[in-house]
Coordinates of C-alpha atoms in Angstrom, one line a residue:
Chain A
M1 CA -22.6 -15.7 38.7
V2 CA -25.3 -14.2 41.0
D3 CA -23.3 -15.3 44.1
N4 CA -20.2 -13.7 42.7
F5 CA -22.1 -10.5 42.1
K6 CA -23.4 -10.6 45.7
I7 CA -19.8 -11.1 46.9
L8 CA -18.6 -8.1 44.9
I9 CA -21.3 -5.9 46.2
R10 CA -20.6 -7.0 49.8
L11 CA -16.9 -6.3 49.3
Y12 CA -17.5 -2.8 47.7
R13 CA -19.8 -2.0 50.7
Q14 CA -17.1 -3.0 53.2
Y15 CA -14.3 -1.2 51.5
A16 CA -16.4 1.9 51.1
K17 CA -17.1 1.8 54.9
M18 CA -13.4 1.3 55.6
D19 CA -12.4 4.2 53.4
L20 CA -14.9 6.5 55.1
L21 CA -13.6 5.4 58.5
W22 CA -10.0 5.9 57.4
F23 CA -10.8 9.3 56.0
L24 CA -12.5 10.4 59.2
R25 CA -10.0 8.7 61.5
D26 CA -8.7 11.9 62.9
T27 CA -10.0 15.5 62.6
R28 CA -6.5 16.9 62.0
Y29 CA -5.7 14.4 59.2
F30 CA -9.2 15.0 57.7
F31 CA -8.7 18.7 57.4
I32 CA -5.1 18.4 56.1
Q33 CA -6.2 15.9 53.4
L34 CA -9.2 18.1 52.5
V35 CA -7.1 21.2 52.1
S36 CA -4.4 19.3 50.2
D37 CA -7.0 17.7 47.8
V38 CA -8.5 21.1 47.1
V39 CA -5.1 22.7 46.5
S40 CA -4.1 19.7 44.3
G41 CA -7.4 19.7 42.3
G42 CA -7.2 23.5 41.9
C43 CA -3.7 23.3 40.6
T44 CA -4.6 20.6 38.1
I45 CA -7.5 22.7 36.8
A46 CA -5.5 25.9 36.8
G47 CA -2.7 24.2 34.9
V48 CA -5.1 22.8 32.3
C49 CA -6.9 26.1 31.9
L50 CA -3.7 28.1 31.4
L51 CA -2.4 25.5 28.9
S52 CA -5.7 25.5 26.9
A53 CA -5.7 29.4 26.9
N54 CA -2.4 29.4 25.0
F55 CA -3.4 26.9 22.4
K56 CA -6.0 28.0 19.9
N57 CA -7.0 25.4 17.3
F58 CA -4.1 23.4 18.7
S59 CA -3.9 20.0 17.0
G60 CA -7.3 20.5 15.3
M61 CA -9.2 21.4 18.5
T62 CA -10.5 24.7 19.8
Q63 CA -9.5 26.0 23.1
N64 CA -12.8 24.9 24.7
E65 CA -12.7 21.5 23.1
I66 CA -9.2 21.1 24.6
L67 CA -10.7 22.2 28.0
F68 CA -13.4 19.5 27.5
M69 CA -10.7 16.9 26.7
M70 CA -8.7 17.9 29.8
G71 CA -11.9 17.4 31.9
Y72 CA -12.4 14.0 30.4
A73 CA -8.7 13.1 31.2
L74 CA -9.2 14.3 34.8
F75 CA -12.4 12.3 35.1
I76 CA -10.5 9.1 34.0
D77 CA -7.9 9.9 36.7
G78 CA -10.8 10.3 39.1
I79 CA -12.2 6.9 38.3
F80 CA -8.8 5.4 38.8
M81 CA -8.6 7.2 42.2
V82 CA -12.0 6.1 43.3
F83 CA -11.9 2.5 42.2
F84 CA -8.3 1.4 42.0
M85 CA -6.1 3.7 44.2
G86 CA -6.8 2.0 47.5
N87 CA -4.6 -0.8 48.8
N88 CA -2.3 -0.8 45.8
T89 CA -5.0 -2.2 43.5
G90 CA -4.0 0.1 40.7
M91 CA -0.3 -0.6 41.5
V92 CA -0.8 -4.3 41.2
S93 CA 2.8 -5.0 40.4
R94 CA 3.5 -4.2 44.1
I95 CA 1.0 -6.8 45.2
I96 CA 2.5 -9.4 42.9
G97 CA 6.1 -8.5 43.5
R98 CA 5.8 -8.3 47.3
G99 CA 4.1 -11.7 47.5
Q100 CA 0.9 -10.1 48.8
L101 CA -1.2 -12.3 46.5
D102 CA -0.9 -14.8 49.3
H103 CA -3.1 -12.6 51.5
I104 CA -5.8 -12.5 48.8
M105 CA -5.6 -16.3 48.1
I106 CA -6.4 -17.2 51.7
Q107 CA -9.7 -15.3 51.5
P108 CA -12.8 -17.3 50.5
V109 CA -13.6 -15.0 47.6
P110 CA -12.6 -15.2 43.9
L111 CA -9.3 -13.5 43.2
W112 CA -10.8 -11.2 40.6
A113 CA -13.6 -10.0 43.0
E114 CA -11.1 -9.1 45.7
L115 CA -8.7 -7.4 43.2
L116 CA -11.6 -5.4 41.8
A117 CA -13.1 -4.3 45.1
Q118 CA -10.2 -3.8 47.5
G119 CA -9.1 -0.5 45.8
F120 CA -12.5 1.1 46.2
S121 CA -12.1 4.5 47.9
P122 CA -15.2 6.5 47.2
V123 CA -14.5 9.1 49.9
S124 CA -10.7 9.7 50.0
G125 CA -10.4 9.2 46.2
S126 CA -13.3 11.4 45.1
P127 CA -11.8 14.9 44.9
I128 CA -10.1 14.4 41.5
M129 CA -13.3 12.8 40.2
I130 CA -15.3 15.8 41.4
F131 CA -12.9 18.2 39.8
G132 CA -12.9 16.1 36.6
T133 CA -16.7 16.1 36.4
G134 CA -16.8 19.8 37.0
L135 CA -14.2 20.6 34.4
T136 CA -15.9 18.3 31.9
V137 CA -19.2 20.0 32.3
Y138 CA -17.6 23.4 32.1
G139 CA -15.7 22.4 29.0
A140 CA -18.8 20.9 27.4
I141 CA -20.8 24.1 28.1
R142 CA -18.0 26.3 26.8
A143 CA -17.6 24.1 23.7
G144 CA -21.4 24.3 23.0
L145 CA -21.9 20.6 23.5
P146 CA -25.4 19.4 24.5
I147 CA -25.7 17.8 27.9
N148 CA -28.5 15.3 27.8
A149 CA -29.1 11.6 28.7
F150 CA -27.6 10.5 25.4
T151 CA -24.4 12.4 25.7
I152 CA -24.1 11.6 29.4
L153 CA -24.5 7.8 28.8
L154 CA -22.1 8.0 25.9
F155 CA -19.6 9.9 28.1
L156 CA -19.9 7.2 30.8
F157 CA -19.6 4.4 28.3
Y158 CA -16.4 5.9 26.8
S159 CA -15.1 6.6 30.3
I160 CA -15.5 2.9 31.2
C161 CA -13.7 1.9 27.9
S162 CA -10.9 4.3 28.7
I163 CA -10.4 3.1 32.3
V164 CA -10.6 -0.5 31.1
I165 CA -7.7 0.3 28.8
V166 CA -5.7 2.0 31.5
M167 CA -6.2 -0.8 33.9
S168 CA -5.6 -3.5 31.3
F169 CA -2.3 -1.8 30.3
I170 CA -1.2 -1.5 33.9
Y171 CA -2.1 -5.2 34.6
L172 CA -0.4 -6.3 31.4
I173 CA 3.0 -4.7 32.3
S174 CA 2.5 -5.6 36.0
C175 CA 2.5 -9.3 35.0
S176 CA 6.3 -9.1 34.6
A177 CA 6.4 -9.0 38.4
F178 CA 5.4 -12.6 38.4
Y179 CA 8.7 -13.4 36.7
A180 CA 10.9 -10.7 38.2
P181 CA 9.3 -9.7 41.5
A182 CA 11.9 -7.2 42.8
A183 CA 12.8 -5.7 39.4
A184 CA 9.2 -5.1 38.3
E185 CA 7.7 -4.3 41.6
E186 CA 7.1 -0.6 40.7
I187 CA 6.4 -1.0 37.0
A188 CA 2.6 -0.3 37.5
G189 CA 3.6 3.2 38.6
V190 CA 5.5 3.7 35.4
G191 CA 2.5 2.6 33.4
K192 CA 0.2 4.9 35.3
E193 CA 2.6 7.8 34.9
L194 CA 2.7 7.2 31.2
F195 CA -1.1 7.8 31.0
S196 CA -1.1 10.7 33.4
S197 CA 1.6 12.6 31.5
L198 CA 0.7 11.7 27.9
K199 CA -3.0 11.2 27.6
T200 CA -3.9 14.9 27.5
Y201 CA -1.8 15.4 24.4
P202 CA -4.1 16.0 21.4
L203 CA -3.1 13.7 18.5
G204 CA -5.1 15.5 15.8
N205 CA -2.1 16.7 13.8
M206 CA 0.0 13.7 14.4
K207 CA 0.5 11.5 11.4
G208 CA 1.2 7.9 10.5
F209 CA 3.3 5.6 12.6
Q210 CA 3.4 7.7 15.8
K211 CA -0.3 8.2 15.9
H212 CA -1.0 4.5 15.4
I213 CA 1.4 3.6 18.2
F214 CA -0.4 6.0 20.6
L215 CA -3.8 4.5 19.5
S216 CA -2.7 0.8 19.8
L217 CA 0.5 -0.4 21.5
I218 CA 0.8 2.6 23.9
P219 CA -2.9 3.4 24.0
V220 CA -2.6 6.9 25.6
G221 CA -4.7 8.4 22.8
L222 CA -7.6 6.2 23.7
C223 CA -7.9 7.6 27.2
A224 CA -8.7 11.3 26.4
W225 CA -8.1 12.5 22.9
L226 CA -10.0 9.9 20.8
P227 CA -13.0 9.6 23.2
S228 CA -13.2 13.4 23.5
T229 CA -13.3 13.9 19.7
L230 CA -15.9 11.1 19.5
L231 CA -18.0 12.8 22.2
I232 CA -17.6 16.2 20.5
N233 CA -18.7 14.7 17.2
A234 CA -21.6 12.9 18.9
G235 CA -22.6 16.3 20.4
K236 CA -22.5 18.0 17.0
Y237 CA -24.0 15.2 14.8
G238 CA -25.9 13.0 17.2
L239 CA -26.4 9.2 16.8
E240 CA -25.0 9.0 13.3
A241 CA -21.5 9.9 14.7
V242 CA -21.7 7.0 17.1
F243 CA -22.1 3.9 14.9
V244 CA -19.1 4.6 12.6
P245 CA -15.9 2.4 12.6
K246 CA -13.9 5.1 14.3
A247 CA -16.4 5.2 17.2
L248 CA -16.4 1.4 17.5
Y249 CA -12.7 1.3 17.7
L250 CA -12.6 2.4 21.3
P251 CA -14.8 -0.4 22.8
I252 CA -13.2 -3.0 20.6
A253 CA -9.8 -1.9 21.7
A254 CA -10.9 -2.0 25.4
A255 CA -12.2 -5.5 24.8
I256 CA -9.0 -6.7 23.2
F257 CA -6.8 -5.1 25.8
S258 CA -8.8 -6.5 28.7
F259 CA -8.8 -10.0 27.0
I260 CA -5.0 -9.9 26.6
A261 CA -4.5 -8.7 30.2
I262 CA -6.7 -11.4 31.6
I263 CA -5.0 -14.2 29.7
T264 CA -1.5 -12.8 30.6
F265 CA -2.5 -12.4 34.3
K266 CA -3.9 -16.0 34.3
K267 CA -0.6 -17.2 32.9
G268 CA 1.3 -15.2 35.5
M269 CA -0.9 -16.8 38.2
K270 CA -0.1 -20.2 36.9
Y271 CA 3.6 -19.4 37.0
Y272 CA 3.1 -18.1 40.6
E273 CA 1.3 -21.2 41.7
T274 CA 3.9 -23.5 40.1
Y275 CA 7.2 -21.7 40.8
G276 CA 5.7 -19.3 43.4
S277 CA 8.1 -19.2 46.3
P278 CA 9.8 -15.9 45.7
R279 CA 12.5 -17.2 48.0
Y280 CA 13.8 -19.3 45.2
S281 CA 13.5 -16.7 42.5
G282 CA 16.6 -15.7 40.7
F283 CA 15.6 -12.0 41.0
G284 CA 15.3 -12.2 44.8
H285 CA 12.6 -11.0 47.1
R286 CA 12.4 -8.9 50.2
Chain B
M1 CA -17.4 -22.0 69.1
K2 CA -18.6 -24.7 66.8
P3 CA -17.2 -25.7 63.4
M4 CA -19.6 -24.4 60.7
V5 CA -19.3 -27.6 58.6
L6 CA -18.6 -31.1 59.8
Q7 CA -17.3 -33.8 57.5
D8 CA -16.2 -37.3 58.2
T9 CA -12.9 -37.1 56.4
P10 CA -9.3 -36.7 57.6
A11 CA -8.4 -33.1 58.2
L12 CA -5.7 -33.4 55.6
A13 CA -4.2 -36.1 53.5
I14 CA -1.0 -35.6 51.4
D15 CA -0.2 -38.4 49.0
N16 CA 3.2 -38.6 47.5
I17 CA 3.7 -34.9 46.8
T18 CA 6.8 -33.4 45.4
K19 CA 7.6 -29.7 45.0
E20 CA 10.5 -28.6 42.9
Y21 CA 11.8 -25.0 42.5
C22 CA 14.3 -23.7 40.0
Q23 CA 17.2 -21.8 41.6
W24 CA 19.4 -19.6 39.5
Q25 CA 23.1 -19.9 40.1
R26 CA 25.5 -17.0 39.9
S27 CA 29.3 -17.3 40.1
G28 CA 29.8 -13.6 41.1
N29 CA 32.5 -13.2 38.5
A30 CA 32.3 -10.4 35.9
R31 CA 33.6 -12.7 33.2
D32 CA 30.5 -14.9 33.5
I33 CA 28.1 -12.0 32.7
I34 CA 27.6 -13.0 29.1
K35 CA 27.3 -16.7 30.0
N36 CA 24.7 -15.8 32.7
L37 CA 22.7 -13.9 30.1
L38 CA 22.7 -16.5 27.4
H39 CA 22.8 -19.7 29.3
P40 CA 22.0 -19.0 33.0
E41 CA 22.9 -21.9 35.2
K42 CA 19.9 -23.2 37.1
R43 CA 19.6 -25.8 39.8
V44 CA 16.5 -27.7 40.7
V45 CA 15.7 -27.5 44.4
T46 CA 13.5 -30.3 45.7
A47 CA 11.6 -28.6 48.5
L48 CA 9.4 -31.6 49.1
D49 CA 10.3 -35.1 48.0
H50 CA 7.5 -37.6 47.7
I51 CA 5.9 -36.8 51.1
S52 CA 2.8 -38.7 52.3
L53 CA 1.0 -38.1 55.5
Q54 CA -2.4 -37.9 57.1
I55 CA -3.6 -35.8 60.0
K56 CA -6.9 -36.7 61.7
K57 CA -9.4 -34.1 62.8
G58 CA -8.7 -32.7 66.3
E59 CA -5.0 -33.5 66.2
F60 CA -2.4 -30.9 67.2
V61 CA 0.6 -31.5 65.0
A62 CA 4.0 -29.8 65.1
Y63 CA 5.6 -29.6 61.7
A64 CA 9.3 -28.9 62.1
G65 CA 12.5 -28.9 60.3
A66 CA 15.7 -26.9 59.8
N67 CA 15.7 -23.8 57.7
G68 CA 14.8 -24.6 54.1
A69 CA 13.5 -28.0 54.9
G70 CA 10.1 -27.3 53.2
K71 CA 7.8 -26.3 56.1
S72 CA 6.4 -23.1 54.6
T73 CA 6.1 -24.7 51.1
T74 CA 3.9 -27.5 52.6
I75 CA 1.7 -24.9 54.3
K76 CA 1.4 -23.0 51.0
I77 CA 0.5 -26.1 49.1
L78 CA -2.1 -27.1 51.7
S79 CA -3.6 -23.6 51.5
G80 CA -3.8 -23.7 47.7
I81 CA -1.3 -20.9 47.2
L82 CA 1.2 -23.2 45.5
M83 CA 0.6 -26.3 43.4
P84 CA 2.7 -29.4 44.0
T85 CA 4.9 -30.6 41.1
E86 CA 3.4 -34.0 41.5
G87 CA 1.1 -35.9 44.0
T88 CA -2.3 -35.1 45.4
V89 CA -3.4 -33.1 48.4
S90 CA -6.8 -33.2 50.2
V91 CA -7.7 -30.8 52.9
L92 CA -11.1 -31.4 54.6
G93 CA -11.9 -33.6 51.6
L94 CA -11.2 -30.7 49.2
N95 CA -8.5 -30.1 46.6
P96 CA -6.9 -26.8 47.7
A97 CA -5.8 -25.9 44.1
K98 CA -9.3 -26.4 42.6
D99 CA -11.6 -25.6 45.6
R100 CA -9.7 -22.8 47.1
V101 CA -12.6 -20.4 47.7
K102 CA -14.7 -23.1 49.4
L103 CA -11.8 -24.5 51.4
M104 CA -10.9 -21.0 52.7
S105 CA -14.3 -20.8 54.5
H106 CA -13.3 -23.8 56.6
I107 CA -9.6 -23.3 57.3
G108 CA -7.4 -20.5 58.7
V109 CA -3.9 -19.7 57.7
L110 CA -1.4 -17.5 59.6
F111 CA 2.0 -16.6 58.4
G112 CA 3.8 -15.4 61.6
Q113 CA 6.0 -13.0 59.8
R114 CA 3.1 -11.2 58.1
T115 CA -0.1 -9.8 59.4
E116 CA -3.6 -10.2 58.0
L117 CA -4.7 -7.1 60.0
W118 CA -5.3 -3.8 58.3
W119 CA -2.4 -1.6 59.2
D120 CA -4.1 1.8 59.2
H121 CA -7.3 0.7 60.9
P122 CA -8.1 -0.3 64.5
V123 CA -8.1 -4.0 65.3
I124 CA -11.9 -4.1 65.5
S125 CA -12.2 -2.8 61.9
S126 CA -10.1 -5.7 60.7
F127 CA -12.4 -8.1 62.5
Q128 CA -15.4 -6.5 60.9
W129 CA -13.7 -6.7 57.5
K130 CA -13.2 -10.4 58.1
K131 CA -16.8 -10.8 59.0
E132 CA -17.9 -9.3 55.7
V133 CA -15.3 -11.0 53.4
W134 CA -15.9 -14.4 55.1
N135 CA -19.6 -13.8 55.3
I136 CA -19.7 -14.9 58.9
P137 CA -23.2 -15.0 60.4
D138 CA -23.9 -12.4 63.0
S139 CA -24.4 -14.9 65.8
V140 CA -21.2 -16.8 65.0
Y141 CA -19.2 -13.6 64.8
K142 CA -20.5 -12.2 68.0
E143 CA -19.9 -15.5 69.9
N144 CA -16.4 -15.9 68.6
L145 CA -15.5 -12.2 69.1
E146 CA -16.5 -12.5 72.8
M147 CA -14.5 -15.7 73.1
V148 CA -11.3 -14.4 71.6
T149 CA -11.5 -11.1 73.3
D150 CA -11.8 -12.8 76.6
L151 CA -9.3 -15.6 76.1
L152 CA -6.7 -13.5 74.4
D153 CA -7.2 -10.4 76.5
L154 CA -7.9 -8.1 73.6
S155 CA -10.4 -5.7 75.2
D156 CA -7.7 -3.0 75.6
I157 CA -6.4 -3.2 72.0
L158 CA -9.6 -3.6 70.0
K159 CA -9.8 0.1 69.3
T160 CA -6.0 0.5 68.7
F161 CA -4.6 1.0 65.2
T162 CA -2.7 -2.1 64.1
R163 CA 0.5 -0.1 63.4
E164 CA 0.6 0.9 67.0
L165 CA 0.5 -2.6 68.5
S166 CA 3.5 -4.4 69.9
L167 CA 4.5 -7.6 68.2
G168 CA 2.9 -9.7 71.0
Q169 CA -0.4 -7.7 70.8
R170 CA -0.4 -8.0 67.0
M171 CA 0.1 -11.8 67.1
R172 CA -2.8 -12.1 69.6
A173 CA -5.0 -10.0 67.3
D174 CA -3.9 -12.0 64.3
I175 CA -4.7 -15.3 66.0
A176 CA -8.1 -13.9 67.1
M177 CA -9.0 -12.8 63.6
L178 CA -8.0 -16.2 62.3
L179 CA -10.6 -17.9 64.5
L180 CA -13.6 -15.6 63.9
H181 CA -15.1 -17.8 61.3
S182 CA -14.7 -21.0 63.4
P183 CA -12.2 -22.8 61.2
E184 CA -12.0 -26.5 61.5
L185 CA -8.3 -26.6 60.6
I186 CA -5.7 -23.9 61.2
F187 CA -2.2 -23.7 59.8
L188 CA 0.2 -21.6 61.8
D189 CA 3.5 -20.8 60.3
E190 CA 5.8 -19.7 63.2
P191 CA 3.1 -18.1 65.5
T192 CA 5.5 -17.6 68.4
L193 CA 8.3 -16.0 66.4
G194 CA 9.7 -13.0 68.3
L195 CA 7.2 -13.2 71.2
D196 CA 8.3 -12.6 74.8
V197 CA 7.9 -15.4 77.4
L198 CA 4.5 -14.2 78.7
A199 CA 3.0 -13.6 75.3
K200 CA 4.3 -17.0 74.2
Q201 CA 2.7 -18.7 77.2
Q202 CA -0.6 -17.0 76.6
M203 CA -0.6 -18.0 72.9
I204 CA 0.3 -21.6 73.7
R205 CA -2.4 -21.9 76.4
F206 CA -5.0 -20.5 74.0
L207 CA -4.1 -22.8 71.1
K208 CA -4.2 -25.8 73.4
K209 CA -7.6 -24.7 74.7
I210 CA -9.2 -24.3 71.3
N211 CA -7.7 -27.7 70.2
L212 CA -9.0 -29.4 73.2
E213 CA -12.4 -27.8 73.6
N214 CA -13.4 -27.0 70.1
K215 CA -11.6 -29.9 68.4
T216 CA -9.9 -27.5 66.0
T217 CA -7.2 -29.3 64.1
V218 CA -3.9 -27.4 64.4
V219 CA -0.8 -27.7 62.3
V220 CA 2.0 -25.5 63.6
T221 CA 5.5 -24.9 62.4
S222 CA 8.2 -23.4 64.5
H223 CA 11.9 -23.5 65.2
D224 CA 11.2 -23.4 68.9
M225 CA 11.1 -27.1 69.9
D226 CA 10.2 -26.4 73.5
D227 CA 7.1 -24.5 72.3
L228 CA 6.2 -27.2 70.0
E229 CA 6.5 -29.9 72.7
E230 CA 4.4 -27.9 75.0
M231 CA 1.7 -27.5 72.4
A232 CA 1.6 -30.5 70.1
Q233 CA 0.9 -34.2 70.6
R234 CA 2.6 -35.3 67.5
I235 CA 5.7 -34.0 65.7
I236 CA 6.5 -34.4 62.0
L237 CA 10.1 -33.6 61.2
I238 CA 11.2 -33.0 57.7
N239 CA 14.7 -33.0 56.3
K240 CA 15.6 -32.2 52.8
G241 CA 12.0 -32.4 51.7
R242 CA 11.4 -35.9 53.2
I243 CA 9.7 -37.0 56.4
A244 CA 12.5 -37.9 58.8
F245 CA 10.3 -38.6 61.8
D246 CA 6.6 -38.8 62.6
G247 CA 5.5 -39.6 66.1
D248 CA 5.3 -38.2 69.6
F249 CA 8.1 -36.3 71.4
D250 CA 9.0 -39.2 73.7
E251 CA 9.5 -41.4 70.7
L252 CA 11.7 -38.8 69.2
R253 CA 13.9 -38.8 72.3
N254 CA 14.1 -42.6 72.1
V255 CA 15.1 -42.4 68.5
M256 CA 18.0 -40.3 69.6
G257 CA 19.0 -42.8 72.2
G258 CA 16.6 -42.0 75.1
F259 CA 19.0 -39.7 76.7
Y260 CA 18.2 -38.2 80.1
R261 CA 19.9 -35.5 82.0
I262 CA 21.0 -35.6 85.7
V263 CA 22.1 -32.5 87.6
L264 CA 24.1 -33.2 90.7
T265 CA 24.9 -30.6 93.3
T266 CA 28.0 -30.8 95.5
A267 CA 30.0 -28.4 97.6
K268 CA 31.4 -25.6 95.5
E269 CA 35.0 -26.7 95.8
E270 CA 34.2 -30.3 94.8
L271 CA 35.4 -31.5 91.4
P272 CA 33.0 -33.2 89.0
L273 CA 32.5 -36.8 89.8
S274 CA 33.5 -39.6 87.5
I275 CA 30.4 -41.8 87.2
P276 CA 30.4 -44.8 84.9
G277 CA 27.9 -44.6 82.0
M278 CA 27.4 -40.9 82.4
R279 CA 28.9 -38.1 80.3
L280 CA 29.7 -34.8 81.9
L281 CA 28.1 -32.0 79.9
K282 CA 28.9 -28.9 82.1
T283 CA 30.0 -28.0 85.5
E284 CA 29.8 -24.7 87.4
S285 CA 30.2 -23.8 91.1
G286 CA 29.5 -27.3 92.3
V287 CA 26.6 -27.9 89.9
H288 CA 27.4 -30.7 87.5
E289 CA 25.2 -31.8 84.6
Y290 CA 25.5 -35.3 83.1
E291 CA 23.9 -37.1 80.3
F292 CA 23.0 -40.8 80.3
D293 CA 21.1 -43.2 78.1
R294 CA 18.2 -44.6 80.0
N295 CA 18.1 -47.6 77.7
V296 CA 21.6 -48.6 78.9
L297 CA 21.6 -47.2 82.4
G298 CA 18.2 -47.6 84.0
I299 CA 17.0 -45.2 86.8
H300 CA 17.5 -47.9 89.5
K301 CA 21.1 -48.4 88.4
V302 CA 21.6 -44.6 88.4
M303 CA 20.3 -44.5 92.0
G304 CA 22.6 -47.3 93.0
L305 CA 25.7 -45.6 91.4
L306 CA 24.9 -42.3 93.0
S307 CA 24.5 -43.8 96.5
E308 CA 28.3 -44.4 96.5
F309 CA 29.0 -40.7 96.4
P310 CA 28.2 -39.2 99.8
Q311 CA 29.4 -35.7 98.6
I312 CA 26.2 -35.3 96.5
L313 CA 24.0 -32.8 98.2
D314 CA 21.1 -32.7 95.8
M315 CA 20.1 -34.2 92.4
E316 CA 17.6 -33.7 89.6
I317 CA 16.8 -36.1 86.8
K318 CA 15.1 -34.7 83.7
K319 CA 14.4 -35.5 80.1
A320 CA 16.9 -34.2 77.6
P321 CA 15.6 -30.8 76.3
I322 CA 13.9 -31.4 73.0
E323 CA 15.9 -28.5 71.5
D324 CA 19.1 -30.5 72.1
V325 CA 17.6 -33.7 70.8
V326 CA 16.5 -32.1 67.6
A327 CA 19.7 -30.1 67.3
N328 CA 21.7 -33.4 67.5
L329 CA 19.3 -34.9 64.9
Y330 CA 19.8 -31.9 62.5
L331 CA 23.6 -32.3 63.0
S332 CA 23.5 -36.0 62.2
W333 CA 21.5 -35.3 59.1
R334 CA 23.9 -32.7 58.0
E335 CA 26.9 -35.0 58.6
N336 CA 25.1 -37.7 56.6

């Protein structure tokens, strides 16, 4: 366990270094990327601000609370960019479908450690996270939410739960690439797009079946709306708003999703090791 | 360069392994769409069929066979990427499926059609990445880096981005990276694929050197039999998932009849000579190439026969090219 942790740290350090070197590989590329990230981040924030300005008490949330939720959503996207965007780690169906697991399996490190670390891009992936953090703080101040150690820790905890759900969902659907490598090669992108486009939609006024679906099978509501309302409640009512069934649902859902994703991925790996040569797959391989 | 761990076990031992794949069959007819959806026709492909073999430490072994014979499957099983359907595998005394992480510290695998180098980084960054992931001690890394840079002539490309390398340069860099952790055993799947003559010669010289001087066990697959003969001491030929031949290259020639070639030069206008016991293969501008079985027609008999033809200006006797020997072998397997 300690050894594996050391391996993980070593890998994170190496990928951080490689990301920095890649980002600074060329002055021209560096400035182009810097400008494009600033423009992209600015557009995201502008879009969100304009949207929130037009919706007062939309779906049970005030304009500033929606702004805070947008900030949370952007922060989750930022975590994805920093930890999972590099080397197709977040688009794991590509790694599976293109037979690139072979490259990882010939490395003397556990598969999970390499898959966890190789996407780490703390430099090139950070702009969205910085914008997300800024917007969250701005939204929290505008909404009158206290910013202290308790709310920051709770925010980070819920953020981890949300990103675990996003990644588990992406891994879960990406496992289909074990069985249909060519057909499912891009399915992780579809999963990611689902969260990007739907997670900022407030579910407050949604009733019954639809709401349950978005909080369970298609868990987009767990990656911005639910944690934001939980954080807003925690900011208003303190600790007593944290240990309620509604607040515990998020970490429990994250645990369940990650458990199912790990089991499914292990099954997929077993299939890959048994029937692995994509050459003989009925769905073909390039 | 010294191996990091020494063990008194065979480099690898394969015991009765079989590997089967399932292959979907499609007729290509629209009327079969429903049938394909409900009851798809599948065929079991036996890529490896009860193969057993052992390779000692320090051997340089060529592992060859026609397309689809099961070469890459074997390499993948030995690397722990695939599991055999049945049978046991031991590489440096370890089970690749169970001890993959430990085993990978001691072996190197290179798939010639892919690269392990980081595409958007200079070659040296890939090497440094390898050092961290493999946790190679500083002294070992430094020594090996100097050795591969020198022997593979890498100094000019170390700072070049991988995507800007030519195929030959990329293969050299890939081989160099493979050796940075001093593997005791390396698997090379078609390492000379697509290389020009010079790059190929350099690669072969280097592989022979590390085998000879460092006692690194090398298992190499290729379709280029001349390359394999130049590199390896032993050749294992597989056909339809079974070992069809295991021995040295001269034995292989003998299996195919011990055929030799003789090239006779005469005046340009001279017609090919009719020599008993020899089969004319080709003739062009007074250069005639024949084939003869050395087991039937000894060299002394050949000399005696040729002395009766004063029109011969020059002659050259050589072994039958291994490419032709193996091609005939593949052909005979196909006909059977």
